[in-house]
Coordinates of C-alpha atoms and ligand atoms in Angstrom, one line a residue:
M20 CA 87.5 79.7 128.3
V21 CA 85.9 81.3 131.4
N22 CA 86.8 79.4 134.9
I23 CA 83.4 78.5 135.9
Q24 CA 83.6 78.2 139.3
D25 CA 85.0 81.9 139.1
V26 CA 81.9 83.4 138.2
S27 CA 79.0 80.9 139.7
I28 CA 77.1 82.1 142.7
K29 CA 74.0 80.7 143.9
R30 CA 69.9 82.1 145.7
N31 CA 72.0 81.7 149.0
F32 CA 74.6 84.1 148.2
T33 CA 73.8 87.5 149.3
L34 CA 73.5 90.6 147.8
R35 CA 77.1 91.4 149.2
D36 CA 78.6 88.4 148.2
A37 CA 76.9 88.5 144.7
L38 CA 78.1 91.8 144.1
S39 CA 82.4 90.9 145.5
V40 CA 81.9 87.7 142.8
L41 CA 81.2 89.8 140.2
N42 CA 83.6 92.5 141.3
K43 CA 86.6 89.9 140.9
T44 CA 85.6 89.2 137.9
A45 CA 85.5 91.6 134.2
L46 CA 83.1 90.3 133.1
G47 CA 80.0 91.7 134.1
L48 CA 77.8 88.7 134.4
L49 CA 77.1 86.2 136.8
L50 CA 75.7 82.7 137.1
L51 CA 73.5 81.5 138.8
T52 CA 73.6 78.2 139.7
D53 CA 70.4 75.8 141.1
E54 CA 71.0 73.7 144.6
Y55 CA 72.0 70.2 142.0
G56 CA 74.9 73.5 139.9
L57 CA 72.1 72.8 137.1
F58 CA 72.2 76.2 135.3
E59 CA 69.3 78.6 136.2
R60 CA 69.7 82.3 135.3
T61 CA 72.4 84.7 133.9
V62 CA 72.1 87.4 136.8
T63 CA 74.0 91.7 135.9
D64 CA 75.3 94.1 137.7
G65 CA 71.8 95.9 136.6
D66 CA 69.7 93.1 138.0
L67 CA 71.5 93.5 141.9
R68 CA 70.9 97.4 141.5
R69 CA 67.6 96.8 140.9
L70 CA 66.9 94.9 143.2
L71 CA 68.7 97.5 145.6
L72 CA 66.2 100.0 143.9
D73 CA 63.8 98.0 145.7
G74 CA 64.2 97.8 149.6
A75 CA 66.8 95.0 148.9
Q76 CA 69.1 95.7 151.5
L77 CA 73.2 94.0 151.7
D78 CA 72.9 91.8 153.7
D79 CA 69.3 89.4 151.7
K80 CA 69.5 86.6 150.1
L81 CA 69.5 86.2 146.2
E82 CA 66.1 84.3 146.7
A83 CA 64.0 87.6 145.6
L84 CA 65.6 87.2 142.2
P85 CA 63.0 86.9 139.5
R86 CA 63.3 83.3 138.0
I87 CA 63.4 83.9 134.5
Q88 CA 64.8 82.4 130.9
S89 CA 68.3 83.3 130.3
L90 CA 69.4 83.9 126.4
V91 CA 73.0 80.6 126.9
I92 CA 73.2 78.1 123.3
T93 CA 73.6 74.8 123.6
E94 CA 77.3 73.1 124.1
G95 CA 78.5 71.8 120.7
A96 CA 76.0 75.0 118.8
A97 CA 77.2 76.4 115.6
R98 CA 79.9 79.6 116.4
R99 CA 77.3 81.6 113.6
D100 CA 74.3 81.0 115.3
A101 CA 76.2 81.8 118.5
L102 CA 77.1 85.0 117.3
D103 CA 73.6 85.1 115.8
L104 CA 71.6 85.3 118.3
M105 CA 74.4 88.2 120.4
N106 CA 73.5 90.4 117.4
K107 CA 70.1 89.8 117.9
H108 CA 69.8 91.2 121.3
A109 CA 72.2 93.0 121.2
I110 CA 74.4 91.3 123.9
N111 CA 78.4 90.4 124.2
H112 CA 78.4 87.0 126.5
L113 CA 76.2 83.9 126.4
P114 CA 76.6 81.1 128.6
V115 CA 77.0 77.4 126.8
I116 CA 74.8 75.0 128.5
S117 CA 75.9 71.4 128.5
I118 CA 72.9 68.2 127.2
T119 CA 72.9 68.0 131.2
G120 CA 71.7 71.0 132.6
Q121 CA 75.6 73.0 133.5
A122 CA 76.6 75.7 132.3
I123 CA 80.1 74.9 130.2
D124 CA 81.8 78.4 129.2
I125 CA 81.2 81.9 129.0
L126 CA 81.6 82.7 124.9
D127 CA 82.8 86.2 124.2
R128 CA 82.1 88.2 121.1
R129 CA 86.0 89.5 121.0
V130 CA 86.6 85.7 120.6
I131 CA 83.8 84.3 118.9
D132 CA 83.8 86.4 116.1
E133 CA 87.1 85.5 114.3
Q134 CA 86.7 85.3 110.7
I135 CA 89.8 82.7 109.4
L136 CA 89.8 83.6 105.8
L137 CA 91.2 81.3 102.6
S138 CA 93.8 83.2 102.0
T139 CA 93.9 86.7 103.1
P140 CA 97.2 89.6 102.4
H141 CA 100.5 89.7 104.0
M142 CA 103.0 92.4 103.8
G143 CA 106.2 92.7 105.0
D144 CA 108.2 95.2 106.7
A145 CA 109.7 97.4 102.5
E146 CA 106.3 97.3 101.1
R147 CA 105.6 101.2 102.7
N148 CA 109.0 102.4 102.5
F149 CA 109.2 101.8 98.0
V150 CA 105.2 103.3 97.6
D151 CA 106.3 106.0 99.7
E152 CA 109.7 107.0 97.8
A153 CA 107.0 107.4 94.4
F154 CA 105.4 109.9 96.2
K155 CA 107.8 111.4 97.3
T156 CA 109.7 111.6 93.9
N157 CA 105.6 111.9 91.8
W158 CA 106.4 108.6 90.1
I159 CA 102.7 108.0 90.6
A160 CA 102.2 106.7 86.6
P161 CA 101.9 103.1 85.2
L162 CA 105.5 103.4 84.1
G163 CA 108.7 104.9 86.9
P164 CA 111.5 103.1 89.3
N165 CA 109.6 100.7 90.7
V166 CA 107.9 98.9 87.6
D167 CA 111.6 98.1 86.4
A168 CA 112.9 97.8 89.4
F169 CA 110.0 95.4 90.3
E170 CA 110.5 93.3 86.3
Q171 CA 114.5 93.3 86.7
E172 CA 114.2 91.4 90.9
L173 CA 111.1 89.2 89.9
A174 CA 113.6 87.9 86.9
D175 CA 116.4 87.7 88.6
L176 CA 114.6 86.2 90.7
V177 CA 113.1 82.7 89.2
G178 CA 116.0 83.0 86.1
V179 CA 114.1 84.5 83.6
K180 CA 115.4 87.3 80.9
H181 CA 112.7 89.1 81.0
A182 CA 110.0 91.1 82.9
A183 CA 106.8 92.8 81.2
A184 CA 104.6 94.1 84.7
V185 CA 101.2 94.6 83.4
T186 CA 97.5 95.1 85.9
S187 CA 96.5 92.2 85.8
G188 CA 96.9 88.6 85.9
T189 CA 94.4 88.2 83.1
A190 CA 95.6 90.8 81.5
A191 CA 99.1 88.9 81.1
I192 CA 97.6 85.9 79.7
H193 CA 95.8 88.0 77.4
L194 CA 98.9 89.9 76.2
A195 CA 100.6 86.1 75.4
L196 CA 98.3 84.6 73.3
R197 CA 98.5 87.5 71.5
L198 CA 102.0 87.7 71.3
L199 CA 101.7 83.5 70.4
G200 CA 99.4 84.8 67.4
V201 CA 95.8 83.7 68.7
G202 CA 93.4 85.3 66.9
R203 CA 90.0 84.7 65.1
G204 CA 89.3 80.8 64.1
D205 CA 91.4 79.8 66.1
R206 CA 91.7 77.0 68.9
V207 CA 93.9 76.4 72.5
F208 CA 94.4 74.0 74.4
C209 CA 93.3 74.1 77.8
S210 CA 93.6 73.0 81.5
T211 CA 90.1 72.7 82.6
L212 CA 90.9 72.6 86.6
T213 CA 91.4 76.0 86.8
F214 CA 90.1 79.7 87.0
V215 CA 88.0 81.1 84.4
A216 CA 90.4 83.6 83.8
S217 CA 93.6 81.6 81.7
A218 CA 90.8 80.5 80.2
S219 CA 88.8 84.3 79.0
P220 CA 91.6 85.8 77.6
I221 CA 91.0 83.4 74.8
V222 CA 88.0 84.6 73.7
Y223 CA 89.0 88.0 73.9
Q224 CA 90.6 87.2 71.0
G225 CA 88.3 85.3 69.2
A226 CA 89.4 82.5 69.7
E227 CA 88.3 79.2 70.9
P228 CA 89.2 77.5 74.2
V229 CA 89.4 73.3 74.0
F230 CA 90.1 71.5 77.6
I231 CA 92.7 68.7 78.8
D232 CA 91.8 67.1 82.1
S233 CA 94.2 66.8 85.1
D234 CA 96.1 63.8 86.1
A235 CA 95.7 62.2 88.9
V236 CA 99.3 62.0 90.2
S237 CA 100.0 66.1 90.2
W238 CA 96.1 67.6 89.4
N239 CA 97.8 69.6 86.7
M240 CA 97.2 68.8 82.7
S241 CA 97.4 64.8 82.2
A242 CA 99.8 64.4 79.2
T243 CA 97.3 62.0 78.4
A244 CA 95.0 63.2 77.4
L245 CA 97.0 66.4 75.8
E246 CA 98.5 63.8 73.7
K247 CA 94.7 62.0 73.2
A248 CA 94.0 66.1 72.4
F249 CA 96.9 66.6 69.9
V250 CA 95.8 63.2 68.2
V251 CA 92.2 64.1 67.9
A252 CA 93.1 67.6 66.3
C253 CA 95.7 65.9 63.8
Q254 CA 93.4 63.7 62.5
E255 CA 90.3 66.6 61.8
G256 CA 93.9 68.0 60.3
W257 CA 93.9 70.9 62.8
L258 CA 96.9 72.1 65.2
P259 CA 96.3 74.9 68.5
K260 CA 97.9 77.9 68.0
V261 CA 98.5 77.3 72.0
V262 CA 98.8 75.2 75.1
I263 CA 97.8 76.8 78.3
V264 CA 99.0 74.7 81.1
V265 CA 98.1 75.8 83.9
N266 CA 100.0 75.1 87.6
L267 CA 97.4 74.6 89.6
Y268 CA 97.3 76.0 93.7
G269 CA 101.2 76.0 93.8
Q270 CA 102.6 73.1 92.3
S271 CA 103.8 72.9 88.9
A272 CA 102.8 70.7 86.4
D273 CA 104.8 68.1 84.7
M274 CA 106.6 70.0 82.4
D275 CA 109.0 67.3 80.8
S276 CA 106.0 65.6 79.8
L277 CA 104.2 68.5 79.2
L278 CA 106.8 70.1 76.9
A279 CA 107.7 67.4 75.2
I280 CA 104.7 66.5 73.8
C281 CA 103.7 70.8 72.7
N282 CA 107.6 70.4 71.0
Q283 CA 106.5 67.3 69.1
Y284 CA 103.8 68.8 67.6
G285 CA 105.9 72.5 67.5
V286 CA 103.3 74.3 69.0
P287 CA 103.9 77.0 71.7
M288 CA 103.3 76.2 75.9
L289 CA 101.6 79.4 77.5
E290 CA 102.6 78.8 81.4
D291 CA 99.4 79.7 83.8
A292 CA 102.0 80.0 87.4
A293 CA 99.6 82.9 89.1
E294 CA 99.0 80.6 91.4
S295 CA 103.6 78.8 91.4
L296 CA 105.0 81.7 92.2
G297 CA 107.9 80.1 94.0
A298 CA 107.0 76.5 93.9
Y299 CA 110.0 74.6 91.2
Y300 CA 110.2 71.4 88.9
K301 CA 112.6 69.7 89.2
G302 CA 115.4 72.7 91.0
K303 CA 113.5 75.2 88.3
S304 CA 111.7 78.3 89.4
S305 CA 107.7 77.9 88.3
G306 CA 107.2 79.9 85.9
T307 CA 110.0 79.5 83.5
F308 CA 108.8 76.3 81.4
G309 CA 106.8 78.7 78.7
K310 CA 107.9 80.5 75.7
L311 CA 106.1 83.1 77.8
S312 CA 105.0 82.5 81.6
V313 CA 102.2 84.8 84.0
Y314 CA 102.6 85.6 87.6
S315 CA 99.5 87.4 89.4
F316 CA 100.0 89.7 92.9
N317 CA 96.4 89.8 93.3
G318 CA 94.6 89.4 96.9
N319 CA 94.5 86.3 97.2
K320 CA 98.2 84.9 95.6
I321 CA 101.0 84.1 97.5
I322 CA 102.6 87.6 97.1
T323 CA 100.5 90.8 95.9
T324 CA 100.1 94.5 94.5
S325 CA 96.3 94.5 95.6
G326 CA 95.9 93.9 92.3
G327 CA 99.0 92.9 88.8
G328 CA 100.5 90.2 87.2
M329 CA 103.8 89.7 85.3
L330 CA 104.4 88.3 82.2
V331 CA 108.0 87.2 81.9
S332 CA 109.9 85.4 78.9
D333 CA 112.9 85.1 77.1
D334 CA 112.5 87.1 74.1
L335 CA 113.2 90.5 74.8
H336 CA 111.2 90.7 71.2
L337 CA 108.3 90.2 73.0
I338 CA 108.7 91.3 75.6
K339 CA 109.1 94.7 74.6
K340 CA 106.1 94.0 72.5
A341 CA 104.4 93.8 75.2
R342 CA 105.1 96.7 76.7
F343 CA 104.2 98.2 73.8
L344 CA 100.8 96.8 73.4
A345 CA 100.7 96.8 76.7
T346 CA 100.9 100.9 76.5
Q347 CA 97.5 101.8 73.8
A348 CA 100.8 100.3 71.4
R349 CA 101.8 104.3 70.5
D350 CA 103.8 104.5 67.5
S351 CA 107.1 106.6 68.0
A352 CA 105.9 109.6 66.2
P353 CA 106.2 112.8 67.9
H354 CA 102.4 112.9 67.6
Y355 CA 100.0 110.1 69.4
Q356 CA 100.3 107.1 65.8
H357 CA 98.2 103.7 65.6
T358 CA 99.6 101.1 64.0
E359 CA 97.9 98.1 65.8
I360 CA 95.5 98.2 68.4
G361 CA 96.7 98.4 71.7
Y362 CA 95.7 98.5 75.6
N363 CA 95.8 99.9 78.9
Y364 CA 97.5 97.0 81.1
R365 CA 100.8 98.6 82.2
M366 CA 101.5 98.4 86.2
S367 CA 100.8 101.3 87.9
N368 CA 104.8 102.5 89.4
I369 CA 103.3 102.6 93.3
L370 CA 101.6 98.8 93.0
A371 CA 105.2 98.1 91.8
G372 CA 106.6 99.6 94.9
V373 CA 104.3 97.1 96.5
G374 CA 105.5 94.2 94.3
R375 CA 108.7 94.9 95.7
G376 CA 108.6 94.9 99.7
Q377 CA 106.9 91.6 99.1
L378 CA 109.4 90.0 96.1
K379 CA 111.6 90.4 99.6
V380 CA 109.1 87.9 101.9
L381 CA 108.8 86.0 99.5
K382 CA 110.2 82.7 100.1
D383 CA 109.3 83.6 103.8
R384 CA 105.8 83.3 103.2
V385 CA 106.5 80.2 100.8
E386 CA 107.2 78.5 104.1
A387 CA 104.9 79.3 106.2
R388 CA 102.5 78.6 103.1
R389 CA 103.8 75.1 103.2
A390 CA 103.9 74.7 107.1
V391 CA 99.9 75.3 107.0
F392 CA 99.6 72.3 104.5
H393 CA 101.8 70.2 106.8
A394 CA 99.8 71.2 110.3
Y395 CA 97.0 69.8 108.3
R396 CA 98.3 66.9 107.4
E397 CA 100.1 66.2 110.8
A398 CA 96.5 66.4 112.5
F399 CA 94.5 64.5 110.6
S400 CA 97.0 61.4 110.4
D401 CA 95.2 59.5 111.8
V402 CA 92.1 60.2 108.3
P403 CA 92.5 57.7 105.9
E404 CA 89.2 59.8 104.7
I405 CA 91.3 62.9 104.1
E406 CA 93.3 62.4 101.3
W407 CA 96.3 66.3 99.9
M408 CA 97.2 67.4 97.1
P409 CA 99.9 64.9 96.3
E410 CA 103.2 66.9 95.5
P411 CA 105.3 64.6 93.4
E412 CA 109.3 64.2 94.1
W413 CA 109.7 66.0 91.0
S414 CA 108.0 69.3 92.5
Y415 CA 108.4 71.5 95.2
S416 CA 104.8 73.4 95.8
T417 CA 104.3 76.4 97.8
H418 CA 101.1 75.0 98.7
W419 CA 99.4 78.3 98.3
L420 CA 96.0 76.6 98.7
T421 CA 95.8 73.1 101.1
A422 CA 93.6 71.1 99.4
C423 CA 92.0 67.8 99.7
T424 CA 89.7 65.4 98.9
V425 CA 87.5 63.7 100.9
S426 CA 85.9 60.6 100.0
P427 CA 82.4 59.5 100.4
K428 CA 83.5 57.3 103.1
V429 CA 83.1 59.9 105.9
G430 CA 79.1 60.6 105.1
M431 CA 79.4 63.9 104.4
T432 CA 80.4 66.2 101.2
S433 CA 83.0 68.4 100.3
A434 CA 80.2 71.1 99.6
E435 CA 78.3 69.7 103.3
L436 CA 82.4 70.1 105.1
I437 CA 82.4 74.0 103.4
K438 CA 79.0 74.5 105.0
A439 CA 80.1 73.7 108.4
L440 CA 82.8 74.8 108.1
A441 CA 80.7 78.5 107.7
G442 CA 79.5 78.2 110.4
E443 CA 81.7 77.8 112.5
L444 CA 83.0 81.3 110.0
I445 CA 85.8 79.1 108.9
E446 CA 85.9 80.3 105.5
A447 CA 87.4 77.0 103.2
R448 CA 85.9 76.8 99.3
P449 CA 85.4 74.2 97.1
L450 CA 88.6 72.9 94.6
W451 CA 88.1 75.1 90.6
K452 CA 85.3 74.0 89.4
P453 CA 86.8 73.0 85.5
M454 CA 86.0 75.4 82.6
H455 CA 83.9 72.3 80.3
L456 CA 82.0 72.8 83.4
Q457 CA 81.4 75.6 82.9
P458 CA 77.3 76.6 81.4
I459 CA 80.0 79.8 80.1
F460 CA 82.1 77.2 78.0
S461 CA 79.7 74.5 77.2
S462 CA 80.1 73.8 73.9
C463 CA 83.4 73.2 74.0
R464 CA 85.9 70.0 73.3
Y465 CA 87.2 68.5 75.9
F466 CA 89.1 65.4 76.3
S467 CA 89.5 63.4 79.2
D468 CA 92.5 61.6 81.3
G469 CA 90.8 58.6 80.8
V470 CA 87.6 57.1 80.7
E471 CA 86.0 58.9 83.9
S472 CA 87.4 62.9 84.0
V473 CA 90.3 63.2 86.9
S474 CA 88.7 66.8 87.2
D475 CA 85.0 66.0 87.9
R476 CA 86.6 64.0 90.6
L477 CA 88.1 67.0 92.2
F478 CA 85.4 69.1 91.8
E479 CA 82.9 66.8 94.1
Q480 CA 85.8 65.9 96.4
G481 CA 87.2 68.5 96.4
L482 CA 88.1 71.6 98.0
C483 CA 89.9 75.1 99.6
L484 CA 91.2 74.8 103.3
P485 CA 92.8 78.2 105.1
S486 CA 96.1 78.7 104.1
G487 CA 97.1 82.0 104.3
S488 CA 100.9 82.4 106.4
N489 CA 99.6 85.1 108.2
M490 CA 97.7 81.7 110.0
T491 CA 98.2 81.4 113.5
E492 CA 98.9 78.0 115.9
P493 CA 95.0 79.1 117.6
Q494 CA 93.5 79.1 114.1
I495 CA 95.3 76.2 112.1
E496 CA 94.2 74.1 115.7
R497 CA 90.7 76.2 115.2
V498 CA 89.9 74.8 112.0
V499 CA 91.3 71.4 112.7
A500 CA 88.4 71.4 115.5
A501 CA 86.2 72.6 113.1
I502 CA 87.0 69.4 110.8
R503 CA 87.1 66.7 113.6
K504 CA 83.6 68.5 114.7
A505 CA 82.2 67.9 111.3
L506 CA 83.3 64.6 110.7
N507 CA 82.5 63.6 113.4
Ligands
LIG616 C1 94.4 84.5 89.8 C2 93.9 83.7 88.6 C3 94.6 84.0 87.5 C4 93.7 85.2 87.2 O1 95.0 86.9 88.4 P1 94.5 88.3 88.3 O2 96.2 88.7 88.7 O3 93.6 87.3 89.5 O4 94.1 88.1 86.5 C5 93.9 82.9 86.4 N1 94.7 82.6 85.8 C6 94.3 81.9 87.2 C7 94.8 80.0 87.5 C8 94.4 82.2 88.1 O5 94.6 81.4 90.1

């Protein structure tokens, strides 16, 4: 915030006075105010120089300054509008004028053009060393010591026996479905409230997704809806081949209830833990409950390899088969021989180096994201119309993304709030659009939690706020202020 007194001048100032005030400020900009203290125009050193060239003397008053309309912005205007104005006129400073006509601030482009993003990569200190080592030893291939070590270190960290590093979380899900025997004509149950990558691999395999609603307690797969789907399937004489349970926004689903149902029907669970690395369910790491489980290291996730994924399981046979399929299904023969179709899905040794460094800071990243969530919740403790994603007592969520819903009572939809925040250069996003509402899946079956669909309501009212582990306190305060401004 600029001290307006320090840059204000009046028409009864001499040219010399004006130059001396200008000298004391780093802005290169003065504000001319009238006798009532109202803003009249901006004055630059160029304006003063022109007066001198026109023959004015240093001791002359500023009466000769032309009366012009300067570029200003009104108090309360959106950052986006201020920035657009600056861009359009190629200026770096813009006075803010109150509704009563006083100058109250001067916006500085370098300060206001800072964008706050939803979730950005956050490197630690060790990543470069692992990558440098890969270069030094020329291990640039999709195999090598970093890949082996990354698999082992991640497996040890979450407490699972085996892991296979692959090119993406999506690739890991695809491999998992293939390993669990999903093929043409099969059906797979899948959480509806998720990113599309949970479901696309079902279609890659020629199978048909059947979507399952969330519960209101965890926003993850509803045991009630899952049970309903199994009962209907049995009545119709079929069973799904796999149940894909997604752990949303850093929080585990209620694994005991869901596993009990899966076990009762003898159907394996594939755990999509792409968003929940570092979280716990009843003290056990998220991503260790499925027959196979999947993590993602995409650029927006809690830790990243810029792109990558991991398939984990206690079953060595499955993980060995995953590595085989991920490297083009090469038979062990002296020549190139194949008896199955495989994929090119193995993670590069360079990216695995990034992953090893990131694993070292995972705990810090989880704590930072949780702190962001708690800062928001604290800041809006007086606003019951904002409801935060609940965290049941059995859950330790990473709060990968801070998610909330806004009640219709605030007189503004979540979409309108997202738009208002975009005007302040703050990136907020809607919750995932449920899969059963996606055009591509419009013909798929869906089982809701109750008469009402929980995921439909969450999608309608929900949003995710900027949640990066590298967010600063002033950035969080900016988001909070922008939300308050929008709600008022
Ligand atoms: C990110 C994500 C994936 C896909 O991971 P990629 O590494 O981007 O392929 C799958 N499922 C969920 C729930 C995700 O959030």
